[in-house]
mmCIF file of C-alpha atoms and ligand atoms in Angstrom:
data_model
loop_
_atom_site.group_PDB
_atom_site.id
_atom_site.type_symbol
_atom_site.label_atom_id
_atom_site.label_comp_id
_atom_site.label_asym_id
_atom_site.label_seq_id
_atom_site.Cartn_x
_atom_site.Cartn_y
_atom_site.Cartn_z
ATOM 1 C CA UNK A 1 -8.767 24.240 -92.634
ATOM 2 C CA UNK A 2 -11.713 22.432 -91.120
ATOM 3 C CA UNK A 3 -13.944 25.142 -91.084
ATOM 4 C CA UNK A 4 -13.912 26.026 -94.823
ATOM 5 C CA UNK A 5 -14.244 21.880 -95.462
ATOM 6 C CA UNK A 6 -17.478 21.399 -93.315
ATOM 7 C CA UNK A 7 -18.820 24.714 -94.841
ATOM 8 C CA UNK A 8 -17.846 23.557 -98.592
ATOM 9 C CA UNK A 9 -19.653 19.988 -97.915
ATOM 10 C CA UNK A 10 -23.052 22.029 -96.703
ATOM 11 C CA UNK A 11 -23.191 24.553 -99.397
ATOM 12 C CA UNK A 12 -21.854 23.159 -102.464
ATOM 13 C CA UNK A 13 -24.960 21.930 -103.275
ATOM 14 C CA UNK A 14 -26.370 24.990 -103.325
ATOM 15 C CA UNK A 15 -24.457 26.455 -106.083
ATOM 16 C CA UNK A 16 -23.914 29.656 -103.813
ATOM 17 C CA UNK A 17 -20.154 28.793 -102.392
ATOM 18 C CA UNK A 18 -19.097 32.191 -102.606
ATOM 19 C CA UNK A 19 -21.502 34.139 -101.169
ATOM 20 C CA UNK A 20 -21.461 31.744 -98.021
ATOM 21 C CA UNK A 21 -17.336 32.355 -97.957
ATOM 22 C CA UNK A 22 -17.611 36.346 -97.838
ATOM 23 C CA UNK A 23 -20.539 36.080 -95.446
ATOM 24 C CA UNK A 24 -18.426 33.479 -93.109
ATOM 25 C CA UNK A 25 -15.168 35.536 -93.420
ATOM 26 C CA UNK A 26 -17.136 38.293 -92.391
ATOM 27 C CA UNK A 27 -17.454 36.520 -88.805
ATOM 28 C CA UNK A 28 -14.291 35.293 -88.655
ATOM 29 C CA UNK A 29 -13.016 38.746 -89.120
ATOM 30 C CA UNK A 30 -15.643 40.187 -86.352
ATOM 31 C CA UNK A 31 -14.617 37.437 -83.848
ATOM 32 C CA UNK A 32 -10.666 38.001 -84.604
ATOM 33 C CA UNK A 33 -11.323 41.904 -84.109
ATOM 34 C CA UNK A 34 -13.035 41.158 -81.029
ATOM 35 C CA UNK A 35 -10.960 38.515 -79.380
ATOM 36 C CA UNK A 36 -7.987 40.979 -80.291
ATOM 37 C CA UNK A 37 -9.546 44.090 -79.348
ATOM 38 C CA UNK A 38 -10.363 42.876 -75.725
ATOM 39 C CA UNK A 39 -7.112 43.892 -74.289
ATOM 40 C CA UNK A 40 -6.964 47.223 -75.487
ATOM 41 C CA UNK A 41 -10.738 47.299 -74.328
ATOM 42 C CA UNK A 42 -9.675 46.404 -70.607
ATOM 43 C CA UNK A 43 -6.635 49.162 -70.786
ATOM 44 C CA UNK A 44 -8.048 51.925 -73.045
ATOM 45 C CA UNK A 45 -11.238 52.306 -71.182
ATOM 46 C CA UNK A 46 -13.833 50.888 -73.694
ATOM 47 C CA UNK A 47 -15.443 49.067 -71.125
ATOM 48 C CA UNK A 48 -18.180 51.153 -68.944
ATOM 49 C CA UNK A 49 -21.183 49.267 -66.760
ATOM 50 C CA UNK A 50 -25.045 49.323 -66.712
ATOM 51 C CA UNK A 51 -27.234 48.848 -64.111
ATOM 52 C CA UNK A 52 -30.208 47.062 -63.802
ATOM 53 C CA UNK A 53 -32.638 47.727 -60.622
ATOM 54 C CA UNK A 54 -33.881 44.753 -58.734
ATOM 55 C CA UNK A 55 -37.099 45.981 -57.222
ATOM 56 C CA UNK A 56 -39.789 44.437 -54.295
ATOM 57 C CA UNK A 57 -42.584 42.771 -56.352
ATOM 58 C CA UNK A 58 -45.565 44.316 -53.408
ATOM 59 C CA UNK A 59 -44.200 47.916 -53.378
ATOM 60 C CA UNK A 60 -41.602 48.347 -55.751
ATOM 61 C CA UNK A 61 -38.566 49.314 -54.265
ATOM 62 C CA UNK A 62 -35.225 49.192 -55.100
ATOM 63 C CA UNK A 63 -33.482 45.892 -53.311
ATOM 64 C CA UNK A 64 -30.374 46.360 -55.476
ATOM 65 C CA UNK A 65 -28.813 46.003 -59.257
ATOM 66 C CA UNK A 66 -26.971 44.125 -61.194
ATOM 67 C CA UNK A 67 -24.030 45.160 -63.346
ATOM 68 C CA UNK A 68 -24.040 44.483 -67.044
ATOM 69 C CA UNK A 69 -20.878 45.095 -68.952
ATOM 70 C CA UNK A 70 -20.910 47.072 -72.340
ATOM 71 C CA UNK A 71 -18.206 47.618 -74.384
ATOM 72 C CA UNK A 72 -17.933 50.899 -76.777
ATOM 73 C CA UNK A 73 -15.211 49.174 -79.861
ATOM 74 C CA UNK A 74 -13.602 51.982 -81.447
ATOM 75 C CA UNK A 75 -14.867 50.616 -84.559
ATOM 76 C CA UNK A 76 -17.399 47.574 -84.659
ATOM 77 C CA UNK A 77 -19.523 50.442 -82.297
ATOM 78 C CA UNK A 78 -21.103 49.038 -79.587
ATOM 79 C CA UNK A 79 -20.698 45.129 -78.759
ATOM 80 C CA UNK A 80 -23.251 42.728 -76.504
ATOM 81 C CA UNK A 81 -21.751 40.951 -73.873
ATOM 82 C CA UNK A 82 -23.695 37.789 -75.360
ATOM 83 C CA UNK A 83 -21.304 38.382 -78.069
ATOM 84 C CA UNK A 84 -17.764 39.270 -76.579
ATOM 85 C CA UNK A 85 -18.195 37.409 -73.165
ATOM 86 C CA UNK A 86 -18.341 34.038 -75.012
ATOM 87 C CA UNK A 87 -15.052 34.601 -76.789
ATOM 88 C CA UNK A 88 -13.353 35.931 -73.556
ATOM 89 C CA UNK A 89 -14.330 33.153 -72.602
ATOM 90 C CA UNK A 90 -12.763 30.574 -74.840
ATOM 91 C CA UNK A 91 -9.709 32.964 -74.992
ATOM 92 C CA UNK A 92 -9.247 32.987 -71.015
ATOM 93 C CA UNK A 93 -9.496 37.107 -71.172
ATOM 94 C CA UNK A 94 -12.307 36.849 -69.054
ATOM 95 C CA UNK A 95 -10.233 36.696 -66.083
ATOM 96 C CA UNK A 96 -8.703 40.118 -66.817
ATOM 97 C CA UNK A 97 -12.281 41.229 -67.918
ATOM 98 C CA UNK A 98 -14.054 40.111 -64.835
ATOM 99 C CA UNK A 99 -11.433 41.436 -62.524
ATOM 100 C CA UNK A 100 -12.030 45.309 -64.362
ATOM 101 C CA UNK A 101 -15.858 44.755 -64.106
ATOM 102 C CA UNK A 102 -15.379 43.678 -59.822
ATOM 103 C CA UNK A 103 -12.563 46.485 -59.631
ATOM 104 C CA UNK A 104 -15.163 48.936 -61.515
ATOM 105 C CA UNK A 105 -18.437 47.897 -59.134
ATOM 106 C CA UNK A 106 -16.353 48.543 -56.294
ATOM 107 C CA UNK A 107 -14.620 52.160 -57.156
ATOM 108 C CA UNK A 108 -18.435 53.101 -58.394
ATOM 109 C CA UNK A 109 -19.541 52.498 -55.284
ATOM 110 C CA UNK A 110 -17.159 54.064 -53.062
ATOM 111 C CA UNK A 111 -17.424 56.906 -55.083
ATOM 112 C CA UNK A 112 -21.354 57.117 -54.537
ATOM 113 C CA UNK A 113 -20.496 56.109 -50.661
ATOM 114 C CA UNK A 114 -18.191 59.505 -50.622
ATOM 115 C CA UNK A 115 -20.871 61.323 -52.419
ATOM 116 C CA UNK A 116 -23.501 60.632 -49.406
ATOM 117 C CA UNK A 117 -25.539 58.288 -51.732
ATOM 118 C CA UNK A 118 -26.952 54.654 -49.683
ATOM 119 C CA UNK A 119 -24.441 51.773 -50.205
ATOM 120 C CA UNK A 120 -26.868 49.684 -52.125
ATOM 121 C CA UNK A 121 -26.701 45.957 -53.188
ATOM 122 C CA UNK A 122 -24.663 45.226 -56.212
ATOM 123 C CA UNK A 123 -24.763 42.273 -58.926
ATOM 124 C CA UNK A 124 -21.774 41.196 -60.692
ATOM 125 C CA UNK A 125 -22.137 38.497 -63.210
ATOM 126 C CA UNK A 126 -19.655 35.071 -62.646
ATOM 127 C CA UNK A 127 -18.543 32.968 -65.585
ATOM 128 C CA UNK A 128 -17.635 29.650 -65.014
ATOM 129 C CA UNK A 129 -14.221 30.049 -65.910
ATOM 130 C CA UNK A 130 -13.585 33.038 -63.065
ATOM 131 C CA UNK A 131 -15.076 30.332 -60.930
ATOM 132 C CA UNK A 132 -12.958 27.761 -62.015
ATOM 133 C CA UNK A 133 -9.686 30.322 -61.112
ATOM 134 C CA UNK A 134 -8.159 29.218 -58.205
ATOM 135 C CA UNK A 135 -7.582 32.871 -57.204
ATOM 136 C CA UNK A 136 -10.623 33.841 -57.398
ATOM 137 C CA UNK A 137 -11.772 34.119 -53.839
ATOM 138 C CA UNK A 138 -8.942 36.171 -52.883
ATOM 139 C CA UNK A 139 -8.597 37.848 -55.770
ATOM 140 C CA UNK A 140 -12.242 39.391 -55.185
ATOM 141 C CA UNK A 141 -10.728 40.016 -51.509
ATOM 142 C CA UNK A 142 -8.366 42.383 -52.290
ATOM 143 C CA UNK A 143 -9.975 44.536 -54.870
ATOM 144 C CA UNK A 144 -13.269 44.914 -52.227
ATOM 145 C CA UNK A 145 -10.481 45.438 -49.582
ATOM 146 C CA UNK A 146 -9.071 48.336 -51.601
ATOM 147 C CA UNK A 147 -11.628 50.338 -51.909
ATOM 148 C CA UNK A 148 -13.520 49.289 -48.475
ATOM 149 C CA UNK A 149 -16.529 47.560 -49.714
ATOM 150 C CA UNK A 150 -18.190 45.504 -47.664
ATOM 151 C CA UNK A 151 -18.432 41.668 -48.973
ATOM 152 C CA UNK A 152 -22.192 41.534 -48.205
ATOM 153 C CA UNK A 153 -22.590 44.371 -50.654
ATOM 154 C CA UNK A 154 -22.323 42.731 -53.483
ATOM 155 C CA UNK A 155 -24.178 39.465 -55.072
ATOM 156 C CA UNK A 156 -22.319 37.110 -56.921
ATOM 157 C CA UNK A 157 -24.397 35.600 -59.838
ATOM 158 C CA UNK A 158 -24.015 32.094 -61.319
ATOM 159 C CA UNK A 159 -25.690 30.812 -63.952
ATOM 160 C CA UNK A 160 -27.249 27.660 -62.946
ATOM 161 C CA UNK A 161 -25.369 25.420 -65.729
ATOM 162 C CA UNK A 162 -22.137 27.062 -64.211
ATOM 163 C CA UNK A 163 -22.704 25.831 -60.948
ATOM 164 C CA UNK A 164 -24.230 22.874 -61.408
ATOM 165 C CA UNK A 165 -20.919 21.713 -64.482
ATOM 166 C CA UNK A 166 -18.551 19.947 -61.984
ATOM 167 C CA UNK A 167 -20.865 20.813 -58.826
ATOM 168 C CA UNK A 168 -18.391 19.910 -56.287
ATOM 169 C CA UNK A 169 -15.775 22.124 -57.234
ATOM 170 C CA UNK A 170 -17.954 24.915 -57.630
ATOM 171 C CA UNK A 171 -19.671 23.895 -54.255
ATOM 172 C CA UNK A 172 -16.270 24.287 -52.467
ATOM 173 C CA UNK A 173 -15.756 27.697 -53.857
ATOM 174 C CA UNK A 174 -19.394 29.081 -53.671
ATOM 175 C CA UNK A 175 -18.467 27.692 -49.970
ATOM 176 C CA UNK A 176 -15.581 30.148 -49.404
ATOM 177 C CA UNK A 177 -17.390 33.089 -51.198
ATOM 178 C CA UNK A 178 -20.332 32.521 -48.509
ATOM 179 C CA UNK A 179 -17.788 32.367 -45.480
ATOM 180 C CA UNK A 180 -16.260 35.761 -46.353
ATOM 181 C CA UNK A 181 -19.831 37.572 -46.596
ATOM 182 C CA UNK A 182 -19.974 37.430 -50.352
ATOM 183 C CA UNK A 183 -24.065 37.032 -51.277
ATOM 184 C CA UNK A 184 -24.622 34.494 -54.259
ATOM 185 C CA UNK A 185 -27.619 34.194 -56.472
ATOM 186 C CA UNK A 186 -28.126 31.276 -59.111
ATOM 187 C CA UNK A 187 -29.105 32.881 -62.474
ATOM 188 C CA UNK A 188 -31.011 31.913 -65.566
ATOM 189 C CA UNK A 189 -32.846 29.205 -63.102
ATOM 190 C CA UNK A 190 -34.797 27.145 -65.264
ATOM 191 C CA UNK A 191 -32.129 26.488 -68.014
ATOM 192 C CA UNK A 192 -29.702 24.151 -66.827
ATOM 193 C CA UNK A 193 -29.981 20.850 -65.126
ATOM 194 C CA UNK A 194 -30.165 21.345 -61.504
ATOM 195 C CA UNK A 195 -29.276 18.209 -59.092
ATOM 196 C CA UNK A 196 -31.690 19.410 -56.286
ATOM 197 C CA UNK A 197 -29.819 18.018 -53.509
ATOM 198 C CA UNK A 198 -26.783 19.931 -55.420
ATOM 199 C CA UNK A 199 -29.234 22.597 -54.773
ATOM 200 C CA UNK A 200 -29.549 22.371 -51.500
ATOM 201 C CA UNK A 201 -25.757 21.823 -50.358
ATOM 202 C CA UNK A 202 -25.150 25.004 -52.010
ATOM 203 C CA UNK A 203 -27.857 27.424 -50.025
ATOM 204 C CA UNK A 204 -27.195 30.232 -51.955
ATOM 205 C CA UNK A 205 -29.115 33.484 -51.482
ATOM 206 C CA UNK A 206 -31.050 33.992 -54.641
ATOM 207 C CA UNK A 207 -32.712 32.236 -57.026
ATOM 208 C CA UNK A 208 -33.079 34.739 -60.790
ATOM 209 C CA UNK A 209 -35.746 32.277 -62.646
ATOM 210 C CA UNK A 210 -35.051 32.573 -66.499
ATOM 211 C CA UNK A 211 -36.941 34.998 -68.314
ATOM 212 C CA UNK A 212 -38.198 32.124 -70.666
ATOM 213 C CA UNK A 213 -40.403 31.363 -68.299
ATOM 214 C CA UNK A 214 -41.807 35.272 -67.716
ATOM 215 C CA UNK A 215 -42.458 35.738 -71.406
ATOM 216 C CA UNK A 216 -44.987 32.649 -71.650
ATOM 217 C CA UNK A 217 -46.328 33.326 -68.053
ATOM 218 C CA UNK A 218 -49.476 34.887 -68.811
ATOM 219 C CA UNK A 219 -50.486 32.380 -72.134
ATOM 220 C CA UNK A 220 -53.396 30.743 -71.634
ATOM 221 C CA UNK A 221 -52.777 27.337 -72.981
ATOM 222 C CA UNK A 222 -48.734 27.148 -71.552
ATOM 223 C CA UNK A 223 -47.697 26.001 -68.399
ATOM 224 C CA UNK A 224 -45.406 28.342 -67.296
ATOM 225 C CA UNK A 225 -47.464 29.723 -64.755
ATOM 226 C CA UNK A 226 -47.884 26.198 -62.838
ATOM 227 C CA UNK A 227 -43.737 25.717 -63.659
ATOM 228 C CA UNK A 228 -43.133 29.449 -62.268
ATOM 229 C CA UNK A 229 -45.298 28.762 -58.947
ATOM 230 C CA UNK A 230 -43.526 25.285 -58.271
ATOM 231 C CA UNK A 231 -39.680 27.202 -58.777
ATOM 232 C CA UNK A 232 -41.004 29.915 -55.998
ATOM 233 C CA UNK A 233 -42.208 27.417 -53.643
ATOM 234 C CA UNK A 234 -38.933 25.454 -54.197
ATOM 235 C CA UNK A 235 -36.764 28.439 -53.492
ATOM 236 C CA UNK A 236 -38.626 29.263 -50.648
ATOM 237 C CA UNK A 237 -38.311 26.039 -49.256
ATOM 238 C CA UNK A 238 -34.887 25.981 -49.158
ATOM 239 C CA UNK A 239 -35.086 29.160 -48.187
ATOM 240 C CA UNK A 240 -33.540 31.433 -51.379
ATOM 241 C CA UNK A 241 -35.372 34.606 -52.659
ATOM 242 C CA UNK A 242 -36.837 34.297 -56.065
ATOM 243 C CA UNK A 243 -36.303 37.338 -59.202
ATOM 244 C CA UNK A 244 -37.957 37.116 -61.730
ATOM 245 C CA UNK A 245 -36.070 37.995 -64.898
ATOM 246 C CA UNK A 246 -37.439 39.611 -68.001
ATOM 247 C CA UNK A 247 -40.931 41.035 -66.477
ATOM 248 C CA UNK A 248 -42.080 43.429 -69.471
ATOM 249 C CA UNK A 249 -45.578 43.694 -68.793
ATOM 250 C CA UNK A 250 -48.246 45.057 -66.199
ATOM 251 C CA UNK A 251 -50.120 41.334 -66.343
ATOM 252 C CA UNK A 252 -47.096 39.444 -65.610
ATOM 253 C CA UNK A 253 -45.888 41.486 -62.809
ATOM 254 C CA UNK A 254 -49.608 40.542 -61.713
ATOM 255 C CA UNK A 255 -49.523 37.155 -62.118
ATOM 256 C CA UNK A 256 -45.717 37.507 -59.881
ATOM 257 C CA UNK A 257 -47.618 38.798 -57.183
ATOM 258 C CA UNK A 258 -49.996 36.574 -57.212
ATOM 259 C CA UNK A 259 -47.643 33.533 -57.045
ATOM 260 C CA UNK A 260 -45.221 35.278 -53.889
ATOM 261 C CA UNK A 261 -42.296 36.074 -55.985
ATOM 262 C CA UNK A 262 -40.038 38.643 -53.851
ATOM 263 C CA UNK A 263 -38.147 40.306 -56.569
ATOM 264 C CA UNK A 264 -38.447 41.647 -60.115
ATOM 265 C CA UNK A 265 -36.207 42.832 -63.137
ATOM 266 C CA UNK A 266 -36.840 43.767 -66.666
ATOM 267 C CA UNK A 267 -37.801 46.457 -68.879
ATOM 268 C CA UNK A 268 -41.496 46.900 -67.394
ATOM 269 C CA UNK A 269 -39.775 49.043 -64.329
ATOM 270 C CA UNK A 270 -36.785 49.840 -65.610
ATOM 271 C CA UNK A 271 -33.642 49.022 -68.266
ATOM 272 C CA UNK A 272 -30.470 48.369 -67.715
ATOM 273 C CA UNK A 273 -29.153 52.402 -67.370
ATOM 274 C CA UNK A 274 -25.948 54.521 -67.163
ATOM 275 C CA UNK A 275 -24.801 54.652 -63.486
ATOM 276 C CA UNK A 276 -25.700 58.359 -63.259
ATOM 277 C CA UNK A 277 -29.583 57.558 -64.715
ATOM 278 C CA UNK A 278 -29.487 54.407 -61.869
ATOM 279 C CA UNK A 279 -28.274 57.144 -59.141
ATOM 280 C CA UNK A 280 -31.102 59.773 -60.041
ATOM 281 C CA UNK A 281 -33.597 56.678 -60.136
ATOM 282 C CA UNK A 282 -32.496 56.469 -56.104
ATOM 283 C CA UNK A 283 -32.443 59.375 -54.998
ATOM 284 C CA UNK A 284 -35.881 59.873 -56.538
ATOM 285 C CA UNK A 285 -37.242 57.020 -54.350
ATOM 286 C CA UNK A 286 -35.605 57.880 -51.394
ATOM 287 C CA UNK A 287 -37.441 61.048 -51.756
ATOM 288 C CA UNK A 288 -40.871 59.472 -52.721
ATOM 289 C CA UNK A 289 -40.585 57.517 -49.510
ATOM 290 C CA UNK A 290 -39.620 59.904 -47.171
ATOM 291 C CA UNK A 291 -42.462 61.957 -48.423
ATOM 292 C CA UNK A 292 -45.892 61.881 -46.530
ATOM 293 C CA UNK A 293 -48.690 60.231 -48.622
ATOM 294 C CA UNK A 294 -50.803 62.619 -50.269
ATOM 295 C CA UNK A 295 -54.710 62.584 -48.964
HETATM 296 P P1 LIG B 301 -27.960 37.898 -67.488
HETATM 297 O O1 LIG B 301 -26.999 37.980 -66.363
HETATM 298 O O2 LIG B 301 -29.013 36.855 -67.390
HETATM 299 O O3 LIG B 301 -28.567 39.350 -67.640
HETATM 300 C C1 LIG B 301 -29.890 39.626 -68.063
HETATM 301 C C2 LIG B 301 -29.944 40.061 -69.495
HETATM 302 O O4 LIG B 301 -31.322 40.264 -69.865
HETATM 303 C C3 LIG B 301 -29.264 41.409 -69.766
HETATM 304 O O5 LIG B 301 -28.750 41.370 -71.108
HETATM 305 C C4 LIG B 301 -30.438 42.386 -69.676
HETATM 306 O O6 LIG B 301 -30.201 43.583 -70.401
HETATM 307 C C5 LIG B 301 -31.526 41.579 -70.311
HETATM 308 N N1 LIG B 301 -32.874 41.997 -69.860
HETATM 309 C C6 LIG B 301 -33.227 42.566 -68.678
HETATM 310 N N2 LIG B 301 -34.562 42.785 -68.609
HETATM 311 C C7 LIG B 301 -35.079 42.345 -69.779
HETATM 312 C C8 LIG B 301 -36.427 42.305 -70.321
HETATM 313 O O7 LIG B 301 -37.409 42.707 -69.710
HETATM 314 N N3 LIG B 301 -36.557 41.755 -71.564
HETATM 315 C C9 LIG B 301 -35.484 41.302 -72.290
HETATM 316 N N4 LIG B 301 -35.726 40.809 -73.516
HETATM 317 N N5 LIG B 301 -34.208 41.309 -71.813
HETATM 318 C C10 LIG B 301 -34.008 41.828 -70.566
HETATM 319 P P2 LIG B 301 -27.269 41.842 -71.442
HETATM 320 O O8 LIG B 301 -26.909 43.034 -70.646
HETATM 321 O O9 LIG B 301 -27.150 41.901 -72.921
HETATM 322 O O10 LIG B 301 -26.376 40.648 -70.893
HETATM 323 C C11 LIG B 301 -26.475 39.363 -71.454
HETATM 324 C C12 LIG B 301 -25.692 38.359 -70.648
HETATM 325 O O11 LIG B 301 -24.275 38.640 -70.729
HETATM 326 C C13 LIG B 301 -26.003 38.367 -69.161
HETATM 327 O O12 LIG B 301 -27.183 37.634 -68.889
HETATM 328 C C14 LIG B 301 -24.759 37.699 -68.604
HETATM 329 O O13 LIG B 301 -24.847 36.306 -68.738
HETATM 330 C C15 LIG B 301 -23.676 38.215 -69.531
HETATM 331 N N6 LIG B 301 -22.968 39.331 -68.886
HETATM 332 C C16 LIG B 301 -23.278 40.646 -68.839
HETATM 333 N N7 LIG B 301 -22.372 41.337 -68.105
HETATM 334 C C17 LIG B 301 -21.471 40.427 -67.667
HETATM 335 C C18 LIG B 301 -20.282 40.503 -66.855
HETATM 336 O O14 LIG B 301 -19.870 41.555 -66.337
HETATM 337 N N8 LIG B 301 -19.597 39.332 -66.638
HETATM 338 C C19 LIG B 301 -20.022 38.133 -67.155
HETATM 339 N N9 LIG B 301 -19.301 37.022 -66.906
HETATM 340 N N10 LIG B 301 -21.133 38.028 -67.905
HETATM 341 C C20 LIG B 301 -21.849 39.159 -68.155
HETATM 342 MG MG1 LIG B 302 -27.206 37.992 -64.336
HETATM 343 MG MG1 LIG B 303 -30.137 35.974 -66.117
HETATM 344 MG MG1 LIG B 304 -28.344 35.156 -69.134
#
């Protein structure tokens, strides 16, 4: 049992083996109840969606949202994707998981379509393993097919170490994605090891610079702010909008401005939020706007 070994060798120095054996069963027990539960998660309707506003870094409106997947266990309570989307993962459930989260995004909004609501932009999250499916592309077809959603209405995110692990195979499916009107956006920018001329080939839409980079942006002795400016003008070279993840405060929303990025996200303007929270969050600003400024 390798695990037990390497943990015996590390610990038994420390005269606390037992406590160490609890705490790691412990784990072992939450990742078997997850990887287990994930099924009955995907079936038993466990699995609901938040959404995230992207909004205009000048004025502040709404360009779209992104989709982040929660999952209400029946008795661990409720579960982080960091956690379960790892082991779905490694287990290959993601495939079945990703599919529910695309099939999800699109019934929401056809069901906000029929309710008179503006189609608006939608992000779904990528894993490298969907990417990797060799069904993917039509797979994504059909479900948007289904319930009528137009391609260009929703943005594929990868994270940058997805796309750039194996970067010609990826290429050649980012490649078909583009063709059929998907949008794509490379996330967590910042974090991986981009080949720029990779880069390049793949001309994605969107560039989502890692929030690492946000939180030190406005310390004085860092260099995030110099790092930050250089990512913009490199997206905007090759001709990708730039989000900034992770904006919490009124100074580094500043500092965004300042430096030209086009799009923000993070808890400053708004958290992730139950689709009917997001919806009320529209129609508010659809009302602000149509309204005639106040003298
Ligand atoms: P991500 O795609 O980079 O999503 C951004 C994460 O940052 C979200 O965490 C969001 O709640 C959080 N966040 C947003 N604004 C702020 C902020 O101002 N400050 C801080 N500290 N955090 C902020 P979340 O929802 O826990 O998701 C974590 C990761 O799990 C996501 O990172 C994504 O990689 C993955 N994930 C979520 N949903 C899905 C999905 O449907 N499919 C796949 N494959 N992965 C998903
Ligand atoms: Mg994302
Ligand atoms: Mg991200
Ligand atoms: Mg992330």
């Amino acid at each position: 049992h390798a695990d037990a070994a390497m943990y015996q060798v590390k610990t038994s120095g420390r005269n606390n083996y037992r406590f160490f054996e609890v705490e790691m069963n412990v784990a072992t027990l939450r990742l078997v109840t997850i990887q287990q539960g994930l099924q009955a998660a995907v079936r038993e309707n466990q699995l609901f969606l938040h959404y995230q506003p992207k909004f205009n870094c000048i004025d502040n409106s709404i360009q779209g949202a992104e989709a982040l997947l929660r999952w209400q266990h029946p008795e661990l309570g409720l579960i982080s994707p960091a956690e379960f989307i790892p082991i779905a993962e490694k287990s290959g459930q993601i495939i079945s998981v990703g599919q529910w989260v695309i099939e999800q995004v699109c019934r929401e909004l056809s069901e906000w379509r029929a309710a008179g609501h503006a189609m608006i932009r939608i992000a779904i999250n990528l894993s490298l393993v969907q990417l990797r499916s060799p069904s993917l592309v039509q797979d994504i077809l059909t479900i948007t097919g289904r319930y009528g959603v137009p391609p260009e209405m929703l943005m594929l995110e990868i994270t940058e170490s997805a796309a750039m692990e194996n970067a010609e195979e990826t290429r050649s499916t980012v490649d078909k994605l583009k063709s059929v009107g998907f949008m794509l956006a490379i996330d967590d920018f910042g974090t991986g090891y981009s080949s720029l001329s990779h880069l390049q080939d793949f001309g994605v839409h969107q560039m989502k610079v890692d929030r690492a980079f946000i939180k030190t942006l406005t310390r004085e002795e860092g260099r995030s702010r110099s790092i930050v400016s250089a990512i913009i003008g490199l997206a905007h070279a090759l001709e990708m909008e730039v989000v900034a993840e992770g904006v919490e405060t009124r100074a580094q929303l500043d500092v965004l401005q300042e430096l030209r990025c086009d799009q923000t996200q993070g808890f400053l303007l708004a958290r992730p939020m139950p689709k009917e929270e997001f919806l009320q969050l529209l129609e508010a600003a659809r009302h602000a706007s149509a309204q005639p400024e106040q003298v």
